[in-house]
Amino acid sequence: MARITAVIDFGSNSVRLVLFQRTSRFGFKVIHESKQRVRIGEGAYHNGGVLQEKPMERAILALMGFKSIMNSFKVRKVLAIATSALRDAPNRNIFLNRVRKEVGINLKVIDGKKEALLGGIASANLLHLSKGVTIDIGGGSTEFALFENRRVLDTFSLNLGTVRLKELFSQNSDIEGARKYIRQELSNLPNEFRYPTLIAIGGTLRALAKVIQKRNNYPISRLHGYRYSYPIERDFINSIIYSSNSELLKIGIKQNRLDVIRWGVLIFQEIAELFEIDEVVTSGVGIREGIFLFDILRSSGRRFPTNLNPSIRNILDEFQVDDIKVVKHAVRTAHTLFDILQPHLNLDSKFRQLITYSSKLLEIGIKVSFYENSKNGFYLIINRLIYGISHEDSLLVALLVRFSSKSRIADEVLQQYRELLPPKSTIDHLHAIIYITKLLLSDYAPKSKFRFAYIDNRLEIRIYSPPLFQMVIAKFQPLENLEIELIPEFEDSK
Amino acid sequence: MARITAVIDFGSNSVRLVLFQRTSRFGFKVIHESKQRVRIGEGAYHNGGVLQEKPMERAILALMGFKSIMNSFKVRKVLAIATSALRDAPNRNIFLNRVRKEVGINLKVIDGKKEALLGGIASANLLHLSKGVTIDIGGGSTEFALFENRRVLDTFSLNLGTVRLKELFSQNSDIEGARKYIRQELSNLPNEFRYPTLIAIGGTLRALAKVIQKRNNYPISRLHGYRYSYPIERDFINSIIYSSNSELLKIGIKQNRLDVIRWGVLIFQEIAELFEIDEVVTSGVGIREGIFLFDILRSSGRRFPTNLNPSIRNILDEFQVDDIKVVKHAVRTAHTLFDILQPHLNLDSKFRQLITYSSKLLEIGIKVSFYENSKNGFYLIINRLIYGISHEDSLLVALLVRFSSKSRIADEVLQQYRELLPPKSTIDHLHAIIYITKLLLSDYAPKSKFRFAYIDNRLEIRIYSPPLFQMVIAKFQPLENLEIELIPEFEDSK
């Protein structure tokens, strides 16, 4: 299954194309993104909102370019959506007809509520949070979505945007005036959206998160799922609002964000203070992923089934090397071990799922190269296990795979990721489970030829197959934090 | 096509399994390796060469384990070969029958000439050298193969091995006696094998190369294709012969090599001095790859077709993302650019092939992840473009792909790999070719909508497609070492 769906997101500033490849019913990944700064609204403000010829021409050319890309990738389905950029233009139908006739693309204009819903669906399904409120600060409006258990419960859209604020307040740098205006608008927001975990969608808040990530020397470069404490960053965030352009450039804000970043952060700050936010979680996904998910999840209640992680599904779809039976056997072995060790080693049961993921992904690095395949597995997981999982958890899975053939995880690696990892003893025990699983998988047999027992603070592994026993005993190295005894259980073995 | 071939290499010390996956007629990769230290000859020396029960039992168990792995990977073909380990055992047929009956594997015993041929075929086809002599120092014999243009011209086998020397000379550490013995044996070697480029196969010489690589802070961790100057390393190599175990451990020799490494290096040194070697090229491939290639190349004269690089073939088989027509278009564009620029920029025509590879592999990083796909492309190429290419060339291809969307290659990267790279101006020009190729590929159209001309030290690019022109002009950034002018060639463009 290699169906490719194109999503076109026609925004006020840019027009974007994203190509999603489906690898199974719920497995997918992005295989292409293009972006063109069309600025469709250029000149419209001074002409009663009427779209002008030049920007329309740019838009048509951009969409023609996208069309060429879609042809090359043999796109099967096109979902093209326009937001506030076209919503209020008096001549929007003329433009939409031109697009249809000249490019052959049906652009559909959606309202703010729908926009909020799409961002909400994306975050609810592709982040790891059971509950939260998404906020997407755009040029002309700000969207909110409240979700719980992967389902969007309610949405709201406010006429509050960076471009609007800039137009109204930038000439006199009237920040206090802007604050009043924002508060006035926010007073329309129903109380149910006030929730202490805020999920930040969109370019402004991503740019802010990037700066905060850099400031804190965060050890992973991924932005999707990045969390920070609002109270800790409060002063820094406030300082951005009052920074000069050159100060903003110095801390890493890109040139093309300079004109609106301060207004965006101002809106964000007002919301954060009003909501009494604890934590901000950055969402790398938004309306585009929402459009795609809205389509593929149409017959499953707009959400993934419980326990389905779309990244894991997609990685296995693409990179699984060996027999599915062997993978299942690995998972069973790891589960058995976890369940036997858990009560004795006080392992939190939340780690069981990570043990599932790790045992499923044990061998995927081979797809990059057999040589150093554990390192390659780490690389793949860090780059691909991104949806529906926290940074902490995906890092832990990556490390368990990387050191699955070693008797210990290298100290410098533990040191490097210290702030994201559980206590050393927990890591050691989880590592032991994966290490033993891999060891007992040496013969790749899809069935158990061994039994476990935990007796007198020692894990006994009875092995019933002579060839497997010979393999295991040759490779085995004692572990630091778990005593293990390998016992041959067959004739001639004593 | 996912046919998997198993190769079993039954040696004196270890029994090894390698699984090769074919991805097309000439594309393949290793997907599994297992090794067991069976030491089949244990005790045989004192019993007239007769294989003893215990090691035979270990061997049977090892092969049973391999059998289980082969089943899991759904192996279609098994090529199982034994070398000197079984060649001289009086009871070898009893053992071979047991293997056939108890495990179901047909082990075929080959002679020294055939062993040399297999190592030669592997190196001739999977290294980047047009001519060379391979040398494989084993426990009981040393094999030579002379090859040219991927074809083995002659082979030779000497009764000269590390275990033999150890048995004869180690009690009195009689190195001078050993030298005489080696020279005596080497005098049998025909003169045609004396060639200044020596290709080092096998564990002993790989271990030596690893130590030399580390000593020199070599910037790539790959051993296959690693070259060093014999004259420069001569003194160091000599010192190994006279080192104590603890000194050897300190420089990185593994515990299990300590007993024979000195004797192996001694043989190597004598050969190197006799041949007046300039350069040693390490081969990560040997008899196992030779067995596989001997099979798949049986109808093409035991060699790959000219211009066929098996790694490139295999990478494209597995990781090609977009339309094959687009890839061909990229290659054509890059070639056109190369041919236009070459006379003006004094580019060596040897780089044309690297431009081919780079343009073919431009997009493969997407398979790991679209996000940061240039970095992922670098990672894939460094790990997978390993056969039939020098380290210098595969690194250059990897760097051209990694920086294909940037207007320049980062200085720190150039610095890091300095010793392996051509002059900066050459890199800049090759990078320009790939950068422009990628830029003009923005619309993924499989046909040229542009023309090049080099006039007055400037590259003119005339673009005939308005959508492409709009894309290109938005992305384009000036290059340091090549002046470029983008010229729109359509109505309304002036």
CSV table of C-alpha atoms in Angstrom, one decimal, chain A residues 61-249:
chain,number,residue,atom,x,y,z
A,61,LEU,CA,1.9,29.8,-10.2
A,62,ALA,CA,2.5,28.3,-6.8
A,63,LEU,CA,-0.3,25.9,-7.2
A,64,MET,CA,0.8,24.9,-10.7
A,65,GLY,CA,4.2,24.1,-9.2
A,66,PHE,CA,2.5,21.9,-6.6
A,67,LYS,CA,0.5,20.2,-9.3
A,68,SER,CA,3.7,19.2,-11.1
A,69,ILE,CA,5.1,17.8,-7.8
A,70,MET,CA,1.9,15.9,-7.2
A,71,ASN,CA,2.0,14.4,-10.7
A,72,SER,CA,5.5,13.2,-10.1
A,73,PHE,CA,4.6,11.5,-6.8
A,74,LYS,CA,1.5,10.0,-8.4
A,75,VAL,CA,-0.8,11.6,-5.8
A,76,ARG,CA,-4.2,9.8,-5.6
A,77,LYS,CA,-6.1,12.3,-3.5
A,78,VAL,CA,-5.9,16.0,-3.1
A,79,LEU,CA,-7.3,17.8,0.0
A,80,ALA,CA,-7.0,21.5,-0.6
A,81,ILE,CA,-8.1,24.0,2.0
A,82,ALA,CA,-8.0,27.7,2.5
A,83,THR,CA,-8.4,29.5,5.8
A,84,SER,CA,-8.8,33.1,6.8
A,85,ALA,CA,-6.8,34.3,3.8
A,86,LEU,CA,-9.8,33.7,1.5
A,87,ARG,CA,-12.6,33.7,4.0
A,88,ASP,CA,-13.4,37.4,3.8
A,89,ALA,CA,-12.3,38.3,0.3
A,90,PRO,CA,-15.3,39.7,-1.7
A,91,ASN,CA,-13.8,38.3,-4.9
A,92,ARG,CA,-12.9,34.9,-3.5
A,93,ASN,CA,-15.2,33.0,-5.8
A,94,ILE,CA,-13.5,34.5,-8.9
A,95,PHE,CA,-10.2,33.4,-7.5
A,96,LEU,CA,-11.4,29.9,-6.6
A,97,ASN,CA,-12.8,29.5,-10.1
A,98,ARG,CA,-9.5,30.5,-11.6
A,99,VAL,CA,-7.7,28.0,-9.5
A,100,ARG,CA,-10.2,25.3,-10.6
A,101,LYS,CA,-10.0,26.2,-14.2
A,102,GLU,CA,-6.3,27.0,-14.6
A,103,VAL,CA,-4.8,24.5,-12.2
A,104,GLY,CA,-7.5,21.9,-11.7
A,105,ILE,CA,-7.5,22.1,-7.9
A,106,ASN,CA,-10.6,22.5,-5.8
A,107,LEU,CA,-9.8,24.8,-3.0
A,108,LYS,CA,-12.3,24.6,-0.1
A,109,VAL,CA,-12.6,27.5,2.2
A,110,ILE,CA,-13.2,26.5,5.8
A,111,ASP,CA,-14.3,28.6,8.8
A,112,GLY,CA,-12.4,29.2,12.1
A,113,LYS,CA,-14.3,26.5,14.0
A,114,LYS,CA,-13.3,23.9,11.4
A,115,GLU,CA,-9.7,25.2,11.4
A,116,ALA,CA,-9.6,24.8,15.2
A,117,LEU,CA,-11.0,21.3,14.9
A,118,LEU,CA,-8.4,20.2,12.4
A,119,GLY,CA,-5.5,21.5,14.6
A,120,GLY,CA,-7.1,19.8,17.5
A,121,ILE,CA,-7.5,16.5,15.8
A,122,ALA,CA,-3.8,16.6,14.7
A,123,SER,CA,-2.6,17.3,18.2
A,124,ALA,CA,-5.0,15.0,20.0
A,125,ASN,CA,-3.9,12.1,17.8
A,126,LEU,CA,-0.2,12.8,17.2
A,127,LEU,CA,0.9,14.0,20.7
A,128,HIS,CA,1.2,11.9,23.8
A,129,LEU,CA,-1.2,13.8,26.0
A,130,SER,CA,-4.5,12.5,27.2
A,131,LYS,CA,-6.0,16.0,27.6
A,132,GLY,CA,-5.1,19.5,26.6
A,133,VAL,CA,-6.1,22.7,24.9
A,134,THR,CA,-4.5,23.6,21.5
A,135,ILE,CA,-3.9,27.1,20.6
A,136,ASP,CA,-3.0,28.3,17.1
A,137,ILE,CA,-2.1,31.9,16.7
A,138,GLY,CA,-2.5,33.0,13.1
A,139,GLY,CA,-2.3,36.2,11.2
A,140,GLY,CA,-6.0,37.0,11.5
A,141,SER,CA,-7.5,34.7,14.1
A,142,THR,CA,-6.5,32.4,17.0
A,143,GLU,CA,-8.0,28.9,17.2
A,144,PHE,CA,-8.6,26.9,20.3
A,145,ALA,CA,-9.5,23.2,20.6
A,146,LEU,CA,-10.1,21.2,23.8
A,147,PHE,CA,-9.4,17.5,23.5
A,148,GLU,CA,-9.4,14.4,25.7
A,149,ASN,CA,-8.5,10.9,24.9
A,150,ARG,CA,-7.7,11.7,21.3
A,151,ARG,CA,-11.1,13.3,20.7
A,152,VAL,CA,-11.8,17.0,20.2
A,153,LEU,CA,-14.5,18.1,22.6
A,154,ASP,CA,-15.0,21.7,21.7
A,155,THR,CA,-13.4,24.4,19.5
A,156,PHE,CA,-13.4,28.2,19.5
A,157,SER,CA,-12.0,30.8,17.2
A,158,LEU,CA,-11.2,34.4,18.1
A,159,ASN,CA,-10.7,37.4,15.9
A,160,LEU,CA,-7.2,37.9,17.3
A,161,GLY,CA,-4.2,37.6,15.1
A,162,THR,CA,-0.6,38.9,14.7
A,163,VAL,CA,-1.2,40.8,11.5
A,164,ARG,CA,-4.3,42.5,13.0
A,165,LEU,CA,-2.5,43.5,16.1
A,166,LYS,CA,0.4,44.8,14.1
A,167,GLU,CA,-1.9,46.9,12.0
A,168,LEU,CA,-3.7,48.4,15.0
A,169,PHE,CA,-0.9,48.9,17.5
A,170,SER,CA,2.5,48.8,15.9
A,171,GLN,CA,2.8,52.4,14.8
A,172,ASN,CA,3.0,53.7,18.4
A,173,SER,CA,4.4,50.4,19.8
A,174,ASP,CA,1.3,50.5,22.0
A,175,ILE,CA,1.7,47.2,23.8
A,176,GLU,CA,-0.5,48.2,26.7
A,177,GLY,CA,-3.3,49.1,24.2
A,178,ALA,CA,-2.8,45.7,22.5
A,179,ARG,CA,-3.0,44.0,25.9
A,180,LYS,CA,-6.4,45.6,26.6
A,181,TYR,CA,-7.6,44.6,23.2
A,182,ILE,CA,-6.5,41.0,23.6
A,183,ARG,CA,-8.1,40.7,27.1
A,184,GLN,CA,-11.3,42.1,25.7
A,185,GLU,CA,-11.2,39.4,22.9
A,186,LEU,CA,-10.2,36.6,25.4
A,187,SER,CA,-13.2,37.4,27.6
A,188,ASN,CA,-15.4,35.8,24.9
A,189,LEU,CA,-13.6,32.5,25.4
A,190,PRO,CA,-15.7,29.9,27.3
A,191,ASN,CA,-14.2,28.8,30.6
A,192,GLU,CA,-13.8,25.2,29.7
A,193,PHE,CA,-10.8,26.1,27.5
A,194,ARG,CA,-8.9,27.2,30.5
A,195,TYR,CA,-6.6,24.2,31.1
A,196,PRO,CA,-3.1,24.2,32.6
A,197,THR,CA,-1.5,22.2,29.7
A,198,LEU,CA,-1.3,24.3,26.6
A,199,ILE,CA,-0.5,22.8,23.3
A,200,ALA,CA,1.2,25.3,21.0
A,201,ILE,CA,0.5,25.0,17.3
A,202,GLY,CA,1.8,27.2,14.5
A,203,GLY,CA,4.8,29.1,13.4
A,204,THR,CA,5.0,31.8,16.0
A,205,LEU,CA,4.9,29.4,19.0
A,206,ARG,CA,7.2,26.9,17.2
A,207,ALA,CA,9.8,29.7,16.7
A,208,LEU,CA,9.4,30.6,20.4
A,209,ALA,CA,9.9,27.0,21.5
A,210,LYS,CA,13.0,26.7,19.3
A,211,VAL,CA,14.6,29.6,21.1
A,212,ILE,CA,13.7,28.2,24.5
A,213,GLN,CA,15.0,24.7,23.5
A,214,LYS,CA,18.3,26.3,22.4
A,215,ARG,CA,18.6,28.4,25.6
A,216,ASN,CA,18.3,25.3,27.6
A,217,ASN,CA,20.8,23.2,25.6
A,218,TYR,CA,18.1,20.6,25.1
A,219,PRO,CA,19.7,17.3,24.0
A,220,ILE,CA,17.2,16.4,21.2
A,221,SER,CA,16.6,18.5,18.2
A,222,ARG,CA,13.0,17.5,17.7
A,223,LEU,CA,10.4,20.3,18.3
A,224,HIS,CA,7.2,18.2,18.1
A,225,GLY,CA,6.4,17.1,21.6
A,226,TYR,CA,8.9,19.5,23.2
A,227,ARG,CA,7.7,20.6,26.7
A,228,TYR,CA,8.7,23.5,28.8
A,229,SER,CA,7.5,25.0,32.0
A,230,TYR,CA,5.8,28.3,31.6
A,231,PRO,CA,6.5,29.6,35.0
A,232,ILE,CA,10.3,28.9,34.5
A,233,GLU,CA,10.3,30.6,31.1
A,234,ARG,CA,7.8,33.4,32.0
A,235,ASP,CA,10.4,36.2,32.3
A,236,PHE,CA,12.2,35.2,29.2
A,237,ILE,CA,8.9,35.1,27.2
A,238,ASN,CA,8.0,38.5,28.5
A,239,SER,CA,11.4,39.9,27.5
A,240,ILE,CA,10.8,38.9,23.9
A,241,ILE,CA,7.8,41.2,23.7
A,242,TYR,CA,10.1,44.2,24.5
A,243,SER,CA,13.1,43.1,22.4
A,244,SER,CA,14.5,44.9,19.4
A,245,ASN,CA,14.9,43.3,16.1
A,246,SER,CA,18.6,42.9,16.5
A,247,GLU,CA,18.1,41.3,19.9
A,248,LEU,CA,15.6,38.9,18.4
A,249,LEU,CA,18.0,37.9,15.6
